[in-house]
Short mmCIF file of C-alpha atoms in Angstrom, two decimals:
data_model
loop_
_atom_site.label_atom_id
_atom_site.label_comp_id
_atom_site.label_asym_id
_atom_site.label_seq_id
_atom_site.Cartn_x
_atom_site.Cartn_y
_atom_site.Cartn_z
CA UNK A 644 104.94 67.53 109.13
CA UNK A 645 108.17 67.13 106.78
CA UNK A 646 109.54 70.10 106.23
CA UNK A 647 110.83 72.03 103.11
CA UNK A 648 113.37 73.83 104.89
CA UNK A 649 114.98 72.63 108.29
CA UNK A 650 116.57 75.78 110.13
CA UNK A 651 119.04 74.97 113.05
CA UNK A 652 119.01 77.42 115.45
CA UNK A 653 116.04 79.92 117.03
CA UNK A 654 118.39 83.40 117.65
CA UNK A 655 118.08 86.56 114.99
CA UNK A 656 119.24 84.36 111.89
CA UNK A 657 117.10 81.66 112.44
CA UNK A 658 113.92 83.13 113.12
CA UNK A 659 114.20 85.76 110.28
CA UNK A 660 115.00 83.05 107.92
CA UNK A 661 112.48 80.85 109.02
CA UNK A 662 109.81 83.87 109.09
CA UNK A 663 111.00 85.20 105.80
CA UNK A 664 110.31 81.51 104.25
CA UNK A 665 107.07 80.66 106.10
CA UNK A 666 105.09 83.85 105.43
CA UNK A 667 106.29 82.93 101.43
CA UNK A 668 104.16 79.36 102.17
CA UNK A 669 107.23 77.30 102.63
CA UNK A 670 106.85 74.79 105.47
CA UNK A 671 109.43 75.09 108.07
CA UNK A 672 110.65 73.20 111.19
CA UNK A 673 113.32 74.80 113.87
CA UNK A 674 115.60 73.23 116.18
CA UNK A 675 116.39 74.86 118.83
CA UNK A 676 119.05 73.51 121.85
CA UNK A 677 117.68 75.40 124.29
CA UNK A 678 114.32 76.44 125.45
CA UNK A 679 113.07 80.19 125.38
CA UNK A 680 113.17 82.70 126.56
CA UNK A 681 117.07 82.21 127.84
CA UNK A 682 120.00 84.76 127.84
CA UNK A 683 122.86 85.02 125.50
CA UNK A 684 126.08 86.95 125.96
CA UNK A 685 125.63 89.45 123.32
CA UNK A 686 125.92 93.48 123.78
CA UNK A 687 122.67 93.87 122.85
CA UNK A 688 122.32 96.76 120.14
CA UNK A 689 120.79 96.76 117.28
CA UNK A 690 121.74 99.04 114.66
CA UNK A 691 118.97 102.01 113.27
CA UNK A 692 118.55 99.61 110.13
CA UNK A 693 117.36 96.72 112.08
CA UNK A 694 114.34 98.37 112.57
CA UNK A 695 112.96 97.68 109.04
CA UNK A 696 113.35 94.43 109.37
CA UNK A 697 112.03 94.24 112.83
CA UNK A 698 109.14 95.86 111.60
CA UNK A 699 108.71 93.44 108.91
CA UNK A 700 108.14 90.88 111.25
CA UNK A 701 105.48 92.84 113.26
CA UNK A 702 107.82 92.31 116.16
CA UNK A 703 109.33 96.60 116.41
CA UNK A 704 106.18 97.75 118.62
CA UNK A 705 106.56 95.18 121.42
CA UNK A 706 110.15 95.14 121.28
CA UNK A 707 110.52 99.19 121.40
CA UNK A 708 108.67 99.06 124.56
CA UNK A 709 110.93 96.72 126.22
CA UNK A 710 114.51 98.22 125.14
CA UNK A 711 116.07 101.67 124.55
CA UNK A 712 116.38 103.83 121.70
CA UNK A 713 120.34 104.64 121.35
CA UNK A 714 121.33 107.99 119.71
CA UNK A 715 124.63 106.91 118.32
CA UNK A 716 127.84 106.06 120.04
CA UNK A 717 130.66 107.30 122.12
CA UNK A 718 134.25 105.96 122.12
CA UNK A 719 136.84 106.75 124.42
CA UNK A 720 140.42 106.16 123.65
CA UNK A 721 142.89 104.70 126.39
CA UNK A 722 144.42 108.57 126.83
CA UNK A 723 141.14 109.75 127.16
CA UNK A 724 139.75 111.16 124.35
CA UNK A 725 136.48 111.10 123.64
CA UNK A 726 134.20 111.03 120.30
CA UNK A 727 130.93 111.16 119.43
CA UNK A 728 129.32 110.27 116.57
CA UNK A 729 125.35 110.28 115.83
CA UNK A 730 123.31 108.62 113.78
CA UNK A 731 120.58 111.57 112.81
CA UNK A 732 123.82 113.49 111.34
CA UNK A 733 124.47 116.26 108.32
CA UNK A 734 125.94 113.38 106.29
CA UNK A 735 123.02 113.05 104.08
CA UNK A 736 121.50 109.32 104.73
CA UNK A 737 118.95 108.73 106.38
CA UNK A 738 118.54 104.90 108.68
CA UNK A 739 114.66 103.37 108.88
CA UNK A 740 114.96 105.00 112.21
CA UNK A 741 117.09 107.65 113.55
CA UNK A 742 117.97 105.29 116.27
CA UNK A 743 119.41 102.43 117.72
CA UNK A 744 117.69 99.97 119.68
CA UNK A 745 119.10 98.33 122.90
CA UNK A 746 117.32 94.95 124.27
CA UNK A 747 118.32 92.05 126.38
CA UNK A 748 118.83 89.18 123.76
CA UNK A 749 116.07 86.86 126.19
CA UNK A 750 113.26 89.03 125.51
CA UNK A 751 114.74 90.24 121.47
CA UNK A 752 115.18 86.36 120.61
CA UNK A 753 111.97 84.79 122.51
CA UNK A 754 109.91 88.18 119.89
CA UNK A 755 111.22 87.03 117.29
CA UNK A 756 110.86 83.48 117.74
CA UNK A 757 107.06 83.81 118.30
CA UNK A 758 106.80 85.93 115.96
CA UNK A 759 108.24 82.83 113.46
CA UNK A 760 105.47 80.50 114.93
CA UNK A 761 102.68 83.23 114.21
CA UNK A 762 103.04 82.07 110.51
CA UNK A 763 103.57 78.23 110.65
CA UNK A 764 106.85 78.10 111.62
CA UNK A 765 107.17 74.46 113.62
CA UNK A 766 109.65 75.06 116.19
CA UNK A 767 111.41 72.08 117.91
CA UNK A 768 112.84 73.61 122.04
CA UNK A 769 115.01 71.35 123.90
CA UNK A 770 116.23 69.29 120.87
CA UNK A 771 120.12 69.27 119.54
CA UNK A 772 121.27 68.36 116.45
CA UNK A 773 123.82 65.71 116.93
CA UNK A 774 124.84 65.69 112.85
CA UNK A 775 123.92 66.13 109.35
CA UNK A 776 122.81 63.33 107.18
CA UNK A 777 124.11 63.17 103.90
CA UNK A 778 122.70 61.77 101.03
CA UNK A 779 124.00 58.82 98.26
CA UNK A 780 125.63 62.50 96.63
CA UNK A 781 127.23 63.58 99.58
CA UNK A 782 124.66 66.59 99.61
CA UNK A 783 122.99 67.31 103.26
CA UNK A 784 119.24 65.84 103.49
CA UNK A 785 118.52 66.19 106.88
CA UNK A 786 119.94 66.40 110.51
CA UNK A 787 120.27 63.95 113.34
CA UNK A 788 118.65 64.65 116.65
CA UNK A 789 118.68 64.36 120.32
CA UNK A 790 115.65 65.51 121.89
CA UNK A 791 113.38 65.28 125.10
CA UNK A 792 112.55 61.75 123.32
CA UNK A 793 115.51 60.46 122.70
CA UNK A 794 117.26 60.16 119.04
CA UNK A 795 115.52 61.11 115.82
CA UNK A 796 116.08 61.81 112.28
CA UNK A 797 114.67 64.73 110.60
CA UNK A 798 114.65 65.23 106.93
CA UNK A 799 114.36 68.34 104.54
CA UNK A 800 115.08 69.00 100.94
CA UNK A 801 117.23 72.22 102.59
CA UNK A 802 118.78 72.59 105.79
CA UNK A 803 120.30 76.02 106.40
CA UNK A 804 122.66 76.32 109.78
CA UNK A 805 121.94 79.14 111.68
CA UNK A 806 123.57 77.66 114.87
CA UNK A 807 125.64 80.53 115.58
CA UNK A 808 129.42 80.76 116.43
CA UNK A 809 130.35 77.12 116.99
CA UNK A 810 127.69 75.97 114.21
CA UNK A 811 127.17 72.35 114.47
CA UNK A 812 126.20 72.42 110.59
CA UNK A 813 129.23 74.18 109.71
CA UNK A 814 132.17 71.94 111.52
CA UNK A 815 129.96 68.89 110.28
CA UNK A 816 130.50 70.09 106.72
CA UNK A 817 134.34 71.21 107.29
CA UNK A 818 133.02 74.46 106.28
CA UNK A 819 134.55 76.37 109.67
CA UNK A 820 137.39 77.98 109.50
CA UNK A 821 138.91 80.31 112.30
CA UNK A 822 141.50 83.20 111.65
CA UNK A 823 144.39 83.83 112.80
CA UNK A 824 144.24 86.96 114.84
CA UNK A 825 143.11 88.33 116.73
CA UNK A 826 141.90 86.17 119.41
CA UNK A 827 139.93 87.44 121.57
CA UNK A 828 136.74 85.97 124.22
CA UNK A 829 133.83 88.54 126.25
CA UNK A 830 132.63 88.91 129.20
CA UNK A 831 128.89 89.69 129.23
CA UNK A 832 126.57 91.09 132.12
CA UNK A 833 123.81 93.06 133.63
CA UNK A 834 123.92 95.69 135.94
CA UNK A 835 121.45 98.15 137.42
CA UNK A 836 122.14 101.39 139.05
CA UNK A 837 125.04 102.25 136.59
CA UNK A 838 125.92 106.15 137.02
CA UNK A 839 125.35 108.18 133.62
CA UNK A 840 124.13 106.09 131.08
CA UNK A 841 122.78 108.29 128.75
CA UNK A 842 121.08 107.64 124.86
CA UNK A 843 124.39 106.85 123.75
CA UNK A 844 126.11 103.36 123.70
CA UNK A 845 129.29 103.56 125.11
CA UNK A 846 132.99 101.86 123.80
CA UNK A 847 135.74 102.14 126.05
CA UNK A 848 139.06 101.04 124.86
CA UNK A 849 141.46 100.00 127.74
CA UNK A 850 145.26 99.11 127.02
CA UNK A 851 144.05 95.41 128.50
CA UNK A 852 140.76 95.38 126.61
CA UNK A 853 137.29 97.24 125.72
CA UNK A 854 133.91 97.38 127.12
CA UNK A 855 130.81 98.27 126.00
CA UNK A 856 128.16 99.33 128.04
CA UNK A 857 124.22 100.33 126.62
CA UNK A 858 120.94 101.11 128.40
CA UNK A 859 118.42 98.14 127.55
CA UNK A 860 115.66 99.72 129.32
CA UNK A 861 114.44 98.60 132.31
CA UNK A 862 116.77 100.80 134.79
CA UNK A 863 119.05 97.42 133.03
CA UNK A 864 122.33 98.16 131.72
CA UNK A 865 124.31 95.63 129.59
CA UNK A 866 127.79 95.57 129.88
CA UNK A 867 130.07 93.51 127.19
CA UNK A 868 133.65 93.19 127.73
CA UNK A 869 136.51 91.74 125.22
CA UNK A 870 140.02 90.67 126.35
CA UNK A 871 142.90 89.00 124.44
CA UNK A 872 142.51 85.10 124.39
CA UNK A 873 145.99 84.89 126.65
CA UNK A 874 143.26 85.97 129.81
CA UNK A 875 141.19 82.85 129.51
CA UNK A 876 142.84 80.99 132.31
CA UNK A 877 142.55 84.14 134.56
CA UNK A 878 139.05 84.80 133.43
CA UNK A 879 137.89 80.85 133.89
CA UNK A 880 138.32 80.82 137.54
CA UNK A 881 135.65 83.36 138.41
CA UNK A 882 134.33 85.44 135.72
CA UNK A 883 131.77 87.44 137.30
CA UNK A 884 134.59 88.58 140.33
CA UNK A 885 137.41 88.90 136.60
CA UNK A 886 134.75 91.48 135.29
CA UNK A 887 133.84 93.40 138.57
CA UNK A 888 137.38 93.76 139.15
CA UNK A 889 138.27 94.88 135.52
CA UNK A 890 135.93 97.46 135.74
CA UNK A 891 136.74 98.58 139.53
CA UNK A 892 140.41 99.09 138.16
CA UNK A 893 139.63 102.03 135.64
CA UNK A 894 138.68 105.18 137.54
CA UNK A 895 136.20 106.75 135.17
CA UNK A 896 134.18 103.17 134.97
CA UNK A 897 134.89 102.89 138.63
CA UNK A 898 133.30 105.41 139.98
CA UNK A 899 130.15 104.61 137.32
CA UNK A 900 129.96 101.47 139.45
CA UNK A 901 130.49 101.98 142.66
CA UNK A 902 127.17 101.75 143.56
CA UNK A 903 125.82 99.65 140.78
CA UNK A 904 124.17 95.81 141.08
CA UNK A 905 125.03 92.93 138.76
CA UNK A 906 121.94 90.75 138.36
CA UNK A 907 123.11 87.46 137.49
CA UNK A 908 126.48 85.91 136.51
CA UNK A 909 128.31 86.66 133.91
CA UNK A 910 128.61 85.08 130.90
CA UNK A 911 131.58 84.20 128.37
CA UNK A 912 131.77 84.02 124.56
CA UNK A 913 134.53 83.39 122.29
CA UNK A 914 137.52 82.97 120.84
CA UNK A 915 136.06 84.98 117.92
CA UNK A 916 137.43 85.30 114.56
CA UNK A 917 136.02 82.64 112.91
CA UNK A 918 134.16 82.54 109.62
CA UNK A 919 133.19 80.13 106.94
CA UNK A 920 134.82 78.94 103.97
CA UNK A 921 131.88 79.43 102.26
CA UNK A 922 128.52 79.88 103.32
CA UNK A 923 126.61 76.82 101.26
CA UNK A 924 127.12 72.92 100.57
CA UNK A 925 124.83 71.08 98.35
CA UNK A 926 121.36 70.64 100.43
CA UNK A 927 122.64 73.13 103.25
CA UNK A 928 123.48 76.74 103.36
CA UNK A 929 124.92 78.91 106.06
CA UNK A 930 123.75 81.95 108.03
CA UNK A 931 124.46 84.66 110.53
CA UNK A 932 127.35 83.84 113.02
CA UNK A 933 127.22 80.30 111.99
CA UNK A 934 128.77 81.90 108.02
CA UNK A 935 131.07 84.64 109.51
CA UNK A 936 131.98 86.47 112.99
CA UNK A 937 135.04 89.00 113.63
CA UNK A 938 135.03 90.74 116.12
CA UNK A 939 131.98 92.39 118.22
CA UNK A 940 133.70 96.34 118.49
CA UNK A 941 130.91 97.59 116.23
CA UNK A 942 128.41 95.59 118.08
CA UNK A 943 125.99 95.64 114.87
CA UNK A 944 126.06 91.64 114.68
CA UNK A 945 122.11 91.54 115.03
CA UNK A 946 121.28 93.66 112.03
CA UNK A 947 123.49 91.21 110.11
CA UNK A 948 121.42 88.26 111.32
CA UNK A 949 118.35 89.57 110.35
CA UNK A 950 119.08 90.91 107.08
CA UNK A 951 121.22 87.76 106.42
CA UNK A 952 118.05 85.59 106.88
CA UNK A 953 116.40 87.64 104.39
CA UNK A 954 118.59 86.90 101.93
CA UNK A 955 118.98 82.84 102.48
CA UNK A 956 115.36 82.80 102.57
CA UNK A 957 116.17 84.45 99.11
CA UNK A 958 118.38 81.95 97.96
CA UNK A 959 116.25 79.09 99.19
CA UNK A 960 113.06 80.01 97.75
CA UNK A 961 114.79 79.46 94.43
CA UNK A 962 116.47 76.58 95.00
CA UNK A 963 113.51 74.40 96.32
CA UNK A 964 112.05 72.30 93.24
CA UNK A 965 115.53 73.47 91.57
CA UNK A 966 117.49 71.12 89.56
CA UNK A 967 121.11 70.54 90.93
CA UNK A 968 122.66 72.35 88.86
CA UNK A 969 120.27 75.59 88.91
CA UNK A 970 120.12 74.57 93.05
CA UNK A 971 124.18 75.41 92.38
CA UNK A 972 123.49 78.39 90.74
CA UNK A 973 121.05 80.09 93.51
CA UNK A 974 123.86 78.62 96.27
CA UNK A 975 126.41 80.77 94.51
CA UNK A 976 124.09 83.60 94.05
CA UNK A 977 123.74 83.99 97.83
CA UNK A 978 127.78 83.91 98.61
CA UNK A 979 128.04 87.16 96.16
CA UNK A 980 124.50 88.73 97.60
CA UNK A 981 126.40 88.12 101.02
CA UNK A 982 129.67 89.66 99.84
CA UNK A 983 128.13 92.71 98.18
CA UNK A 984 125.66 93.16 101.27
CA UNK A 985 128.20 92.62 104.16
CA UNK A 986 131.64 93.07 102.16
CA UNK A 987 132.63 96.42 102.80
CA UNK A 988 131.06 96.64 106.42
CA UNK A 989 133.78 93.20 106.97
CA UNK A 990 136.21 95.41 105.78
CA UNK A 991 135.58 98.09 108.59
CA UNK A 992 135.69 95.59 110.98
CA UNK A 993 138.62 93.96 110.19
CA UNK A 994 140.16 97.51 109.94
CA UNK A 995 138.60 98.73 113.34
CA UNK A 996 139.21 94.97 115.03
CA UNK A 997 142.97 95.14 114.29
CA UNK A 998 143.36 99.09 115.43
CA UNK A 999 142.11 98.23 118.59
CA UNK A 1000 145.16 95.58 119.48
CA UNK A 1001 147.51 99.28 119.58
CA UNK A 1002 146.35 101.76 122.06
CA UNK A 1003 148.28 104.59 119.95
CA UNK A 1004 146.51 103.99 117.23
CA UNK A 1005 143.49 104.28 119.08
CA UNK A 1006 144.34 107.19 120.42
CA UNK A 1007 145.20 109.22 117.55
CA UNK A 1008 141.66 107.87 115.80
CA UNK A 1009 140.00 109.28 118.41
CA UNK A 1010 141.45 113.09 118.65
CA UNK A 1011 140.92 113.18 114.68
CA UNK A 1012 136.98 112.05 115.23
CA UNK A 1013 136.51 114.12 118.20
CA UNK A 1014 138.10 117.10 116.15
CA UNK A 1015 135.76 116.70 113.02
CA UNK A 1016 132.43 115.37 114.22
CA UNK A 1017 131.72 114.73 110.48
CA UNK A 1018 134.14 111.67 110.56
CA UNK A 1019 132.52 109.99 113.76
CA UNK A 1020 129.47 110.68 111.98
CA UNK A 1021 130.21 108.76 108.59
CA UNK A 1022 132.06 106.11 111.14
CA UNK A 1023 128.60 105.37 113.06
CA UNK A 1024 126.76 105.57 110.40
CA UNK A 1025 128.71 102.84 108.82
CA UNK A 1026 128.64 100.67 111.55
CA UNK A 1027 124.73 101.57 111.79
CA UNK A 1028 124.40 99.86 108.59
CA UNK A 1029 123.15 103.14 106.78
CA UNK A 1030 125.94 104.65 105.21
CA UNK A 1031 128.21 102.55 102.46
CA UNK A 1032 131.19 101.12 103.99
CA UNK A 1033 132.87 102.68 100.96
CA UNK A 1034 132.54 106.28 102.49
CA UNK A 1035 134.81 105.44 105.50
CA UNK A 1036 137.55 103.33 103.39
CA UNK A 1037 138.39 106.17 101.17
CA UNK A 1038 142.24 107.14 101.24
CA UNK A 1039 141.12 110.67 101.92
CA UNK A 1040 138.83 109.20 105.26
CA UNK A 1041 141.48 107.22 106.21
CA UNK A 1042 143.78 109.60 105.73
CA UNK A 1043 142.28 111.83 108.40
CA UNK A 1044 141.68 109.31 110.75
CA UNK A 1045 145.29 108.31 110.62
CA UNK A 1046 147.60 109.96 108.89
CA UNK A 1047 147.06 113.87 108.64
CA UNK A 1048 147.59 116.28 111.50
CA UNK A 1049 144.81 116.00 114.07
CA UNK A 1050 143.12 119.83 114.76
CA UNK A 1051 143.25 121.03 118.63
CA UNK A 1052 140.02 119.49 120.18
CA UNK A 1053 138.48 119.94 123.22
CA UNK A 1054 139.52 118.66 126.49
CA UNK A 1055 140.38 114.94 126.48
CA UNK A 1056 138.53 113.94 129.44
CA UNK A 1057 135.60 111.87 130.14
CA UNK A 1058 132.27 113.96 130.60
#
């Protein structure tokens, strides 16, 4: 088969896009590196929102009886405040569910993936794509591969790079662009017989770091940790021993898991801060990590992936058959549906991403959301991809959160 549309890259972004096209009667191929199911450091939480889509797919059923539904989130602050913040809350929006779901990214991606080939979706395991081809134009026309078999070139009126964080596609285009702060890598791992875990995800924010930690069913808890780029050389020579040690030198984690098991090794990710000068090139398009990643504090990335392949599926259904210049037209289209769908959420994270680099800052966000629930409320449900970005970046919100005096809370201690 020659495809219409070549997608690079079987996680969240790929397989929505390529299900969102091929259920439209659009024949698609996938390339995928590696072969499913396999893990991927990722914490693991999808936001209540994610849900519609996952339903969509016909994939929310099996995938709800594999994970956890999450409640809404805790963060603790380096001085030990605490805040809670839910997403069934008095704020007046409502989520497709009013939950979070945690799952281990092997069994999420492998769903989802099947779930692509259920309606046509050709999907290529094992094979890498070694580089774009380009066209007399300069536009992209296909993709070079290395496969089981050997070398072999694929062709496609669109190719749309869902490759994730070091996207092939993107650096092949000179699309990728990284910022300049902050710099940070993660630490990624499972553990069972974690003390405590409750319906909540967790954030902890350490003066050396944060960690998140979720129940993804199973008796399996995930556990992501971030730490400024300058601990790469110290977290290189053993990273599994780095992260049991990080964690064994807080007391409140400590004791969590003192009896607790990590199954496997763990696994890096990072530097992160990276994003895309634009998220299209004539006969390619961009999505999901591969178009823009901050920073992973709000851990919502997955939503993003799957409600950015709806909208390049979008955006390539009206560019196939398209003249060049209308092709042009749709290509733009999809930078400002990506911009008005994702723009204000990038602004939180930017906002919350930065605030984390200065425990005091930290620290004085938290006693304001722990003393007005209704902020940590508006907060999650921002990062749960429910309530408009624009309700948290109001002077008057963020204004509380870091400016006005902070009322007398309750005790500042872990529970």
């Amino acid at each position: 088969m020659t495809p219409d549309v070549l997608v690079v890259g079987g996680g969240p972004a790929g397989a929505s896009t390529a299900f969102n096209l091929a259920r439209r009667g659009v024949r698609v191929a996938l390339v995928e590196r590696a072969r499913f199911p396999r893990s991927k450091p990722c914490a693991e939480c999808l936001s209540p929102q994610a849900s519609r889509i996952l339903e969509g797919m016909g994939a929310l059923r099996e995938l709800e009886s594999a994970g956890a539904w999450l409640r809404g989130m805790v963060v603790r602050a380096p001085d030990g405040t605490w805040a809670q913040g839910d997403y069934a809350a008095a704020h007046g929006f409502r989520a497709a569910r009013d939950a979070g779901l945690a799952i281990r990214r092997d069994v999420l991606d492998d769903v989802l993936l099947r779930r692509a080939r259920d309606v046509g979706v050709q999907v290529l395991e094992g094979t890498r794509v070694a580089d774009i081809v380009r066209d007399r134009t300069d536009a992209v026309c296909g993709v070079s591969l290395l496969g089981p078999s050997g070398r072999a070139e694929l062709r496609a009126d669109l190719v749309i790079g869902a490759d994730g964080l070091r996207s092939v596609i993107a650096r092949r285009l000179g699309l990728a662009r990284r910022a300049s702060w902050p710099h940070r890598i993660s630490l990624v791992a499972h553990y069972r017989g974690v003390r405590d875990v409750t319906a909540y995800g967790e954030m902890h924010v350490e003066h050396d770091g944060f960690v998140g930690i979720a129940d993804v069913g199973a008796g399996m808890t995930t556990v992501a940790a971030v730490f400024p780029v300058a601990r790469a050389s110290a977290i290189s020579g053993d990273r599994s021993g780095f992260l049991d040690a990080w964690l064994a030198s807080k007391p409140h984690l400590e004791r969590r898991f003192a009896g607790a098991r990590r199954e496997g090794q763990a696994m890096a990710v990072g530097p992160f801060a990276s994003h895309a000068r634009r998220a299209w090139h004539p006969g390619a398009l961009l999505v999901g990590d591969a178009a823009d990643f901050f920073d992973p504090f709000t851990g919502e990335g997955i939503y993003s992936a799957l409600r950015g392949g709806e909208l390049v599926a979008d955006a390539a259904m009206q560019a196939l058959g398209a003249t060049e210049d209308m092709r042009a037209v749709a290509f733009r289209a999809y930078e400002h549906a990506r911009k008005r769908e994702f723009g204000g959420k990038w602004w939180v994270e930017k906002i919350i991403g930065a605030s984390v680099s200065f425990p005091r800052v930290v620290n004085r966000a938290a006693r304001a959301l722990a003393g007005r629930k209704d902020l940590a409320d508006l907060l999650v449900g921002v990062t749960g991809d429910f309530v408009p970005a624009s309700r948290v970046l109001r002077p008057g919100y963020l204004a509380r959160l870091f400016l006005l005096p902070v009322p007398t809370t309750r005790a500042t201690v872990w529970p």
